Amino acid sequence: MVKQAFTAAEFVQARRRFLRHCVLGAGGLLLAGCTAPFTSAASGQELAALVAAASRRGRKPPMPSETIRPALVKPDVALEVKIGQMLMLGFRGTTAQQDPAIVRALTEQHVGGVVLFDVDVGGRRPRNIASPQQVAALTAELQALATLPLIISVDQEGGNVARLNEKYGFPATLSAAALGERNDPEFTRAEAGKMAQTLAEAGVTLNLAPVVDVRLNPDSPIIARPGRSFSADPAVVAAQAEAFIDGHHAHGVRCTLKHFPGHGSALGDTHLGFTDVTETWREDELLPYRALIAKGKVDAIMTAHVFNARLDPELPATLSPAIVTGLLRQTLGYEGVVISDDMQMRAVADHYSLEKAFELAILAGVDIIAVANNMTYAGAVADRFATTVMRLLDEGVIDEARIEQSYRRILKLKGLA
């Protein structure tokens, strides 16, 4: 007798097992002739189509975009592509070819975002930035390697935190503290526009700025002292951040508010270890987020690794469903992309394995997991991420709807949905 077609449940489980074996490179694959891991989005789709031909929907036409290549949009891409889009990686080299791990991550693991640095933490080693011409060539090379249009991000806050700076031939910038002290939104909008023009010409699509942390602790080693906060007044922070965002949007560059739910009162630095803001954090630190979300100004929000027992007695913010899903999404009404701060920072890395951090962040509601490869270099991160997510799917810890949720948000951030 001919075996009946899969039920819906059997189809999902069979497809999941198939994808997991292909991603892991295991033998005994489900389809004859499939003897190696996926090497491109196209091959993944073709193989999955052999199993899912009766179930897949027809393709939708690509959505228009003025700034990102719309012809590459594939709404019905394979599951492993959607998983890859949830990872943002740092890498070494002024060309992609200098770091084979990033080439493989883009072409085989379908990683959806990268972050550029001038030097490693502490200035020990040069990274990705040498000149305006070199950065423009690098970003074009990265886009050509990507499965879908790539988020290319950088910390270009201004002042002391500007990866594209005068040392490499880029224009000087003003710090958030300098802009906030002047407190002239029109001036801030103009300065941010100049910054965004530099980013756009370099091929950067997402600025990991502005910082909307309120300067509650004037001695904060990571926020106040480097001049990264606009003000101790949350209303000034909100107004300055809005002007900063408007200046970027005028040049087609998107922005990221950080660090949710607030790092400005912290006594410590999450790069260096556990940072508890339970006794210092104030609800006023949410005001900039409330104001900018209400105005529809927010492209993306980056979480902090701070611990706040008043909001979650067990987990730091990045890994907390109560903070990411409960406070940010349900209470504040935010529907866009949430990006983690670097998962290699010691506030997380000292207490969780990378795989456990991936799991908890996804369960919390984070859409893009950032691994900067800056404090510690781990070239095979994309493999570890894909393996972890496939295991979570196999074990029923998450389902494909959770991946789809983040994927759709990411497409929208990229201007593709």
CSV table of N, CA, C and O in Angstrom, one decimal, residues 203-305:
chain,number,residue,atom,x,y,z
A,203,GLY,N,27.9,52.8,3.9
A,203,GLY,CA,27.2,51.6,3.7
A,203,GLY,C,26.6,51.1,5.0
A,203,GLY,O,26.1,49.9,5.0
A,204,VAL,N,26.6,51.9,6.1
A,204,VAL,CA,26.0,51.4,7.3
A,204,VAL,C,24.5,51.7,7.3
A,204,VAL,O,24.1,52.8,6.9
A,205,THR,N,23.7,50.7,7.7
A,205,THR,CA,22.3,50.8,7.6
A,205,THR,C,21.6,51.1,9.0
A,205,THR,O,20.5,51.5,9.0
A,206,LEU,N,22.3,50.7,10.1
A,206,LEU,CA,21.7,50.9,11.4
A,206,LEU,C,22.8,51.4,12.4
A,206,LEU,O,23.8,50.8,12.6
A,207,ASN,N,22.4,52.6,13.0
A,207,ASN,CA,23.3,53.1,14.0
A,207,ASN,C,22.8,52.6,15.3
A,207,ASN,O,21.6,52.6,15.7
A,208,LEU,N,23.8,52.0,16.1
A,208,LEU,CA,23.4,51.5,17.5
A,208,LEU,C,23.5,52.7,18.4
A,208,LEU,O,24.3,52.8,19.4
A,209,ALA,N,22.6,53.7,18.2
A,209,ALA,CA,22.5,54.9,18.9
A,209,ALA,C,21.1,55.5,18.5
A,209,ALA,O,20.5,55.1,17.5
A,210,PRO,N,20.5,56.4,19.3
A,210,PRO,CA,21.1,57.1,20.4
A,210,PRO,C,21.0,56.4,21.8
A,210,PRO,O,20.1,55.6,22.0
A,211,VAL,N,21.9,56.7,22.7
A,211,VAL,CA,21.8,56.3,24.1
A,211,VAL,C,20.6,57.1,24.7
A,211,VAL,O,20.7,58.4,24.6
A,212,VAL,N,19.7,56.5,25.3
A,212,VAL,CA,18.6,57.2,26.0
A,212,VAL,C,18.6,56.9,27.5
A,212,VAL,O,17.6,57.2,28.2
A,213,ASP,N,19.8,56.5,28.0
A,213,ASP,CA,19.9,56.3,29.4
A,213,ASP,C,20.0,57.7,30.1
A,213,ASP,O,20.6,58.6,29.6
A,214,VAL,N,19.2,57.8,31.2
A,214,VAL,CA,19.2,59.1,31.9
A,214,VAL,C,20.4,59.2,32.8
A,214,VAL,O,20.6,58.2,33.6
A,215,ARG,N,21.0,60.3,32.9
A,215,ARG,CA,22.3,60.4,33.6
A,215,ARG,C,22.0,60.6,35.1
A,215,ARG,O,22.3,61.7,35.7
A,216,LEU,N,21.5,59.6,35.8
A,216,LEU,CA,21.1,59.7,37.2
A,216,LEU,C,22.4,59.5,38.1
A,216,LEU,O,22.4,60.1,39.1
A,217,ASN,N,23.3,58.8,37.6
A,217,ASN,CA,24.6,58.6,38.3
A,217,ASN,C,25.7,59.4,37.6
A,217,ASN,O,26.2,58.9,36.6
A,218,PRO,N,26.1,60.6,38.1
A,218,PRO,CA,27.1,61.4,37.3
A,218,PRO,C,28.5,60.7,37.3
A,218,PRO,O,29.3,61.1,36.5
A,219,ASP,N,28.7,59.7,38.1
A,219,ASP,CA,29.9,59.0,38.2
A,219,ASP,C,29.9,57.6,37.5
A,219,ASP,O,30.8,56.8,37.6
A,220,SER,N,28.8,57.4,36.7
A,220,SER,CA,28.7,56.1,36.0
A,220,SER,C,29.9,55.9,35.1
A,220,SER,O,30.2,56.8,34.2
A,221,PRO,N,30.7,54.8,35.3
A,221,PRO,CA,31.9,54.6,34.5
A,221,PRO,C,31.6,54.4,33.0
A,221,PRO,O,32.5,54.6,32.2
A,222,ILE,N,30.4,53.9,32.6
A,222,ILE,CA,30.2,53.5,31.3
A,222,ILE,C,29.2,54.4,30.6
A,222,ILE,O,29.1,54.4,29.3
A,223,ILE,N,28.4,55.2,31.3
A,223,ILE,CA,27.4,56.1,30.7
A,223,ILE,C,27.8,57.6,30.9
A,223,ILE,O,28.1,58.3,29.9
A,224,ALA,N,27.9,58.1,32.1
A,224,ALA,CA,28.1,59.5,32.3
A,224,ALA,C,29.5,60.0,32.0
A,224,ALA,O,29.7,61.0,31.3
A,225,ARG,N,30.5,59.3,32.5
A,225,ARG,CA,31.9,59.7,32.3
A,225,ARG,C,32.3,59.8,30.9
A,225,ARG,O,33.0,60.8,30.5
A,226,PRO,N,31.9,58.9,30.0
A,226,PRO,CA,32.3,59.0,28.6
A,226,PRO,C,31.4,60.0,27.8
A,226,PRO,O,31.6,60.2,26.6
A,227,GLY,N,30.4,60.7,28.5
A,227,GLY,CA,29.6,61.6,27.8
A,227,GLY,C,28.5,61.0,26.9
A,227,GLY,O,28.1,61.6,25.9
A,228,ARG,N,28.0,59.8,27.3
A,228,ARG,CA,27.1,59.1,26.4
A,228,ARG,C,25.6,59.4,26.7
A,228,ARG,O,24.8,59.0,25.9
A,229,SER,N,25.3,60.1,27.7
A,229,SER,CA,23.9,60.5,28.0
A,229,SER,C,23.7,62.0,27.7
A,229,SER,O,24.5,62.8,28.0
A,230,PHE,N,22.5,62.2,27.1
A,230,PHE,CA,22.1,63.6,26.8
A,230,PHE,C,21.9,64.4,28.1
A,230,PHE,O,22.2,65.6,28.1
A,231,SER,N,21.3,63.8,29.1
A,231,SER,CA,20.9,64.7,30.3
A,231,SER,C,20.5,63.8,31.5
A,231,SER,O,20.2,62.6,31.3
A,232,ALA,N,20.5,64.5,32.6
A,232,ALA,CA,19.9,63.9,33.8
A,232,ALA,C,18.3,64.1,33.8
A,232,ALA,O,17.7,63.5,34.7
A,233,ASP,N,17.8,64.9,32.9
A,233,ASP,CA,16.4,65.1,32.8
A,233,ASP,C,15.8,64.2,31.7
A,233,ASP,O,16.2,64.4,30.5
A,234,PRO,N,14.9,63.3,32.0
A,234,PRO,CA,14.4,62.3,31.0
A,234,PRO,C,13.7,63.0,29.9
A,234,PRO,O,13.7,62.5,28.8
A,235,ALA,N,13.0,64.2,30.1
A,235,ALA,CA,12.4,64.9,29.1
A,235,ALA,C,13.3,65.5,28.1
A,235,ALA,O,13.1,65.4,26.8
A,236,VAL,N,14.5,65.9,28.5
A,236,VAL,CA,15.5,66.4,27.6
A,236,VAL,C,16.1,65.2,26.8
A,236,VAL,O,16.3,65.4,25.6
A,237,VAL,N,16.3,64.1,27.5
A,237,VAL,CA,16.8,62.9,26.8
A,237,VAL,C,15.9,62.5,25.6
A,237,VAL,O,16.3,62.3,24.5
A,238,ALA,N,14.6,62.5,25.9
A,238,ALA,CA,13.6,62.2,24.9
A,238,ALA,C,13.6,63.1,23.7
A,238,ALA,O,13.5,62.7,22.6
A,239,ALA,N,13.6,64.4,24.0
A,239,ALA,CA,13.6,65.4,23.0
A,239,ALA,C,14.9,65.4,22.1
A,239,ALA,O,14.8,65.5,20.9
A,240,GLN,N,16.0,65.2,22.8
A,240,GLN,CA,17.3,65.1,22.0
A,240,GLN,C,17.4,63.8,21.2
A,240,GLN,O,17.8,63.9,20.0
A,241,ALA,N,16.9,62.8,21.7
A,241,ALA,CA,16.9,61.5,21.0
A,241,ALA,C,16.0,61.6,19.8
A,241,ALA,O,16.3,61.0,18.7
A,242,GLU,N,14.8,62.2,19.9
A,242,GLU,CA,13.9,62.4,18.8
A,242,GLU,C,14.6,63.1,17.7
A,242,GLU,O,14.5,62.8,16.5
A,243,ALA,N,15.3,64.2,18.0
A,243,ALA,CA,16.0,65.0,17.0
A,243,ALA,C,17.1,64.2,16.4
A,243,ALA,O,17.3,64.3,15.1
A,244,PHE,N,17.8,63.4,17.2
A,244,PHE,CA,18.9,62.6,16.7
A,244,PHE,C,18.3,61.6,15.6
A,244,PHE,O,18.9,61.4,14.6
A,245,ILE,N,17.2,61.0,16.0
A,245,ILE,CA,16.6,60.0,15.1
A,245,ILE,C,16.1,60.6,13.8
A,245,ILE,O,16.3,60.1,12.7
A,246,ASP,N,15.5,61.8,13.9
A,246,ASP,CA,15.0,62.5,12.7
A,246,ASP,C,16.1,62.8,11.8
A,246,ASP,O,16.0,62.7,10.5
A,247,GLY,N,17.3,63.2,12.3
A,247,GLY,CA,18.4,63.5,11.5
A,247,GLY,C,18.9,62.3,10.7
A,247,GLY,O,19.3,62.4,9.6
A,248,HIS,N,18.9,61.1,11.4
A,248,HIS,CA,19.3,59.9,10.7
A,248,HIS,C,18.2,59.5,9.6
A,248,HIS,O,18.6,59.1,8.5
A,249,HIS,N,17.0,59.6,10.0
A,249,HIS,CA,15.9,59.1,9.0
A,249,HIS,C,16.0,59.9,7.8
A,249,HIS,O,15.6,59.4,6.7
A,250,ALA,N,16.4,61.2,7.9
A,250,ALA,CA,16.5,62.0,6.7
A,250,ALA,C,17.5,61.5,5.6
A,250,ALA,O,17.4,61.8,4.5
A,251,HIS,N,18.4,60.6,6.1
A,251,HIS,CA,19.4,60.1,5.2
A,251,HIS,C,19.2,58.5,5.1
A,251,HIS,O,20.1,57.9,4.6
A,252,GLY,N,18.1,58.0,5.5
A,252,GLY,CA,17.8,56.6,5.3
A,252,GLY,C,18.5,55.7,6.2
A,252,GLY,O,18.6,54.5,5.9
A,253,VAL,N,19.0,56.2,7.3
A,253,VAL,CA,19.7,55.3,8.3
A,253,VAL,C,18.8,55.1,9.5
A,253,VAL,O,18.2,56.1,10.0
A,254,ARG,N,18.7,53.9,10.0
A,254,ARG,CA,17.8,53.6,11.1
A,254,ARG,C,18.6,53.7,12.4
A,254,ARG,O,19.9,53.7,12.4
A,255,CYS,N,17.9,53.8,13.5
A,255,CYS,CA,18.5,54.0,14.8
A,255,CYS,C,18.1,53.0,15.9
A,255,CYS,O,17.1,52.3,15.7
A,256,THR,N,18.9,52.9,17.0
A,256,THR,CA,18.6,51.9,18.0
A,256,THR,C,18.6,52.7,19.4
A,256,THR,O,19.7,53.2,19.8
A,257,LEU,N,17.5,52.6,20.1
A,257,LEU,CA,17.5,53.2,21.5
A,257,LEU,C,18.2,52.2,22.4
A,257,LEU,O,18.0,51.0,22.3
A,258,LYS,N,19.0,52.7,23.3
A,258,LYS,CA,19.7,51.8,24.3
A,258,LYS,C,20.0,52.5,25.6
A,258,LYS,O,20.1,53.8,25.5
A,259,HIS,N,20.0,51.9,26.7
A,259,HIS,CA,20.0,50.4,26.9
A,259,HIS,C,18.8,50.1,27.8
A,259,HIS,O,18.8,50.5,29.0
A,260,PHE,N,17.8,49.4,27.3
A,260,PHE,CA,16.6,49.2,28.1
A,260,PHE,C,16.7,48.2,29.2
A,260,PHE,O,17.4,47.1,28.9
A,261,PRO,N,16.1,48.4,30.3
A,261,PRO,CA,15.2,49.5,30.8
A,261,PRO,C,15.9,50.7,31.4
A,261,PRO,O,15.2,51.5,32.0
A,262,GLY,N,17.2,50.8,31.2
A,262,GLY,CA,17.9,52.0,31.8
A,262,GLY,C,19.2,51.6,32.5
A,262,GLY,O,19.2,50.7,33.3
A,263,HIS,N,20.3,52.2,32.0
A,263,HIS,CA,21.6,51.9,32.5
A,263,HIS,C,22.2,53.1,33.2
A,263,HIS,O,23.3,53.1,33.7
A,264,GLY,N,21.5,54.2,33.2
A,264,GLY,CA,22.1,55.5,33.6
A,264,GLY,C,22.3,55.7,35.1
A,264,GLY,O,23.0,56.5,35.5
A,265,SER,N,21.7,54.8,35.9
A,265,SER,CA,21.8,54.9,37.3
A,265,SER,C,22.9,53.9,37.9
A,265,SER,O,23.2,53.8,39.1
A,266,ALA,N,23.4,53.0,37.0
A,266,ALA,CA,24.3,51.9,37.4
A,266,ALA,C,25.6,52.4,38.0
A,266,ALA,O,26.2,53.4,37.5
A,267,LEU,N,26.0,51.7,39.0
A,267,LEU,CA,27.3,52.0,39.6
A,267,LEU,C,28.4,51.2,38.9
A,267,LEU,O,29.6,51.6,39.1
A,268,GLY,N,28.1,50.2,38.2
A,268,GLY,CA,29.1,49.3,37.6
A,268,GLY,C,28.9,49.3,36.1
A,268,GLY,O,28.2,50.1,35.5
A,269,ASP,N,29.7,48.5,35.4
A,269,ASP,CA,29.8,48.3,34.0
A,269,ASP,C,29.5,46.9,33.6
A,269,ASP,O,30.2,46.0,34.0
A,270,THR,N,28.5,46.7,32.8
A,270,THR,CA,28.1,45.3,32.4
A,270,THR,C,29.2,44.6,31.5
A,270,THR,O,29.1,43.4,31.3
A,271,HIS,N,30.1,45.4,30.9
A,271,HIS,CA,31.2,44.8,30.2
A,271,HIS,C,32.0,44.0,31.1
A,271,HIS,O,32.6,43.0,30.7
A,272,LEU,N,32.1,44.4,32.4
A,272,LEU,CA,33.1,43.9,33.3
A,272,LEU,C,32.5,42.9,34.3
A,272,LEU,O,33.2,42.1,34.9
A,273,GLY,N,31.2,42.8,34.5
A,273,GLY,CA,30.6,41.9,35.4
A,273,GLY,C,29.2,42.2,35.8
A,273,GLY,O,28.5,43.2,35.3
A,274,PHE,N,28.6,41.5,36.7
A,274,PHE,CA,27.3,41.6,37.3
A,274,PHE,C,27.1,43.1,37.7
A,274,PHE,O,27.9,43.6,38.4
A,275,THR,N,26.0,43.7,37.2
A,275,THR,CA,25.6,45.1,37.5
A,275,THR,C,24.2,45.2,38.0
A,275,THR,O,23.3,45.0,37.3
A,276,ASP,N,24.1,45.5,39.3
A,276,ASP,CA,22.7,45.5,40.0
A,276,ASP,C,22.3,46.9,40.1
A,276,ASP,O,22.9,47.8,40.7
A,277,VAL,N,21.1,47.3,39.5
A,277,VAL,CA,20.5,48.6,39.6
A,277,VAL,C,19.3,48.6,40.5
A,277,VAL,O,18.5,49.6,40.4
A,278,THR,N,19.1,47.6,41.2
A,278,THR,CA,17.8,47.4,42.0
A,278,THR,C,17.5,48.6,42.8
A,278,THR,O,16.4,49.1,42.9
A,279,GLU,N,18.5,49.1,43.5
A,279,GLU,CA,18.4,50.2,44.5
A,279,GLU,C,18.5,51.6,43.8
A,279,GLU,O,18.2,52.6,44.5
A,280,THR,N,19.0,51.7,42.6
A,280,THR,CA,19.3,53.0,42.0
A,280,THR,C,18.4,53.3,40.9
A,280,THR,O,18.2,54.5,40.5
A,281,TRP,N,17.8,52.3,40.2
A,281,TRP,CA,17.0,52.5,39.0
A,281,TRP,C,15.7,53.3,39.4
A,281,TRP,O,15.1,53.0,40.5
A,282,ARG,N,15.2,54.2,38.5
A,282,ARG,CA,14.0,54.9,38.8
A,282,ARG,C,13.1,54.7,37.5
A,282,ARG,O,13.5,54.6,36.4
A,283,GLU,N,11.8,54.7,37.8
A,283,GLU,CA,10.8,54.5,36.7
A,283,GLU,C,10.9,55.7,35.7
A,283,GLU,O,10.6,55.5,34.5
A,284,ASP,N,11.4,56.8,36.1
A,284,ASP,CA,11.6,57.9,35.1
A,284,ASP,C,12.5,57.5,33.9
A,284,ASP,O,12.5,58.1,32.9
A,285,GLU,N,13.4,56.5,34.1
A,285,GLU,CA,14.2,56.0,33.1
A,285,GLU,C,13.5,55.4,31.9
A,285,GLU,O,14.1,55.3,30.8
A,286,LEU,N,12.2,55.1,32.1
A,286,LEU,CA,11.4,54.6,31.0
A,286,LEU,C,10.8,55.7,30.2
A,286,LEU,O,10.3,55.5,29.1
A,287,LEU,N,10.8,57.0,30.6
A,287,LEU,CA,10.1,58.1,30.0
A,287,LEU,C,10.6,58.2,28.5
A,287,LEU,O,9.7,58.4,27.6
A,288,PRO,N,11.9,58.2,28.2
A,288,PRO,CA,12.2,58.4,26.8
A,288,PRO,C,11.7,57.3,25.9
A,288,PRO,O,11.3,57.5,24.8
A,289,TYR,N,11.6,56.1,26.4
A,289,TYR,CA,11.0,55.0,25.6
A,289,TYR,C,9.5,55.2,25.4
A,289,TYR,O,9.0,55.0,24.3
A,290,ARG,N,8.8,55.5,26.5
A,290,ARG,CA,7.4,55.8,26.4
A,290,ARG,C,7.1,56.9,25.3
A,290,ARG,O,6.3,56.7,24.4
A,291,ALA,N,7.9,58.0,25.4
A,291,ALA,CA,7.6,59.1,24.5
A,291,ALA,C,7.9,58.7,23.0
A,291,ALA,O,7.1,59.1,22.1
A,292,LEU,N,9.0,58.1,22.8
A,292,LEU,CA,9.4,57.8,21.4
A,292,LEU,C,8.6,56.7,20.8
A,292,LEU,O,8.3,56.7,19.6
A,293,ILE,N,8.2,55.7,21.6
A,293,ILE,CA,7.3,54.6,21.1
A,293,ILE,C,6.0,55.2,20.7
A,293,ILE,O,5.4,54.9,19.7
A,294,ALA,N,5.5,56.1,21.6
A,294,ALA,CA,4.2,56.7,21.3
A,294,ALA,C,4.2,57.5,20.0
A,294,ALA,O,3.1,57.6,19.4
A,295,LYS,N,5.3,58.1,19.7
A,295,LYS,CA,5.4,58.9,18.5
A,295,LYS,C,5.8,58.1,17.2
A,295,LYS,O,5.9,58.7,16.1
A,296,GLY,N,6.0,56.8,17.4
A,296,GLY,CA,6.3,56.0,16.3
A,296,GLY,C,7.7,56.2,15.7
A,296,GLY,O,8.0,56.0,14.6
A,297,LYS,N,8.6,56.6,16.6
A,297,LYS,CA,10.0,57.0,16.2
A,297,LYS,C,11.0,55.9,16.3
A,297,LYS,O,12.1,56.0,15.8
A,298,VAL,N,10.6,54.7,16.8
A,298,VAL,CA,11.6,53.7,17.2
A,298,VAL,C,11.8,52.7,16.2
A,298,VAL,O,10.8,52.0,15.8
A,299,ASP,N,13.0,52.5,15.7
A,299,ASP,CA,13.3,51.4,14.8
A,299,ASP,C,13.7,50.2,15.5
A,299,ASP,O,13.3,49.1,15.1
A,300,ALA,N,14.5,50.3,16.5
A,300,ALA,CA,15.0,49.1,17.3
A,300,ALA,C,15.4,49.6,18.7
A,300,ALA,O,15.7,50.7,18.9
A,301,ILE,N,15.3,48.6,19.6
A,301,ILE,CA,15.7,48.9,21.0
A,301,ILE,C,16.7,47.8,21.4
A,301,ILE,O,16.5,46.6,21.2
A,302,MET,N,17.8,48.3,22.0
A,302,MET,CA,18.8,47.3,22.6
A,302,MET,C,18.6,47.2,24.1
A,302,MET,O,18.4,48.2,24.8
A,303,THR,N,18.7,46.0,24.6
A,303,THR,CA,18.5,45.7,26.0
A,303,THR,C,19.9,45.9,26.7
A,303,THR,O,21.0,45.9,26.1
A,304,ALA,N,19.7,46.1,28.0
A,304,ALA,CA,20.9,46.2,28.9
A,304,ALA,C,21.0,44.8,29.6
A,304,ALA,O,20.1,44.1,29.8
A,305,HIS,N,22.2,44.6,30.1
A,305,HIS,CA,22.5,43.3,30.9
A,305,HIS,C,22.4,43.6,32.4
A,305,HIS,O,22.8,42.8,33.2
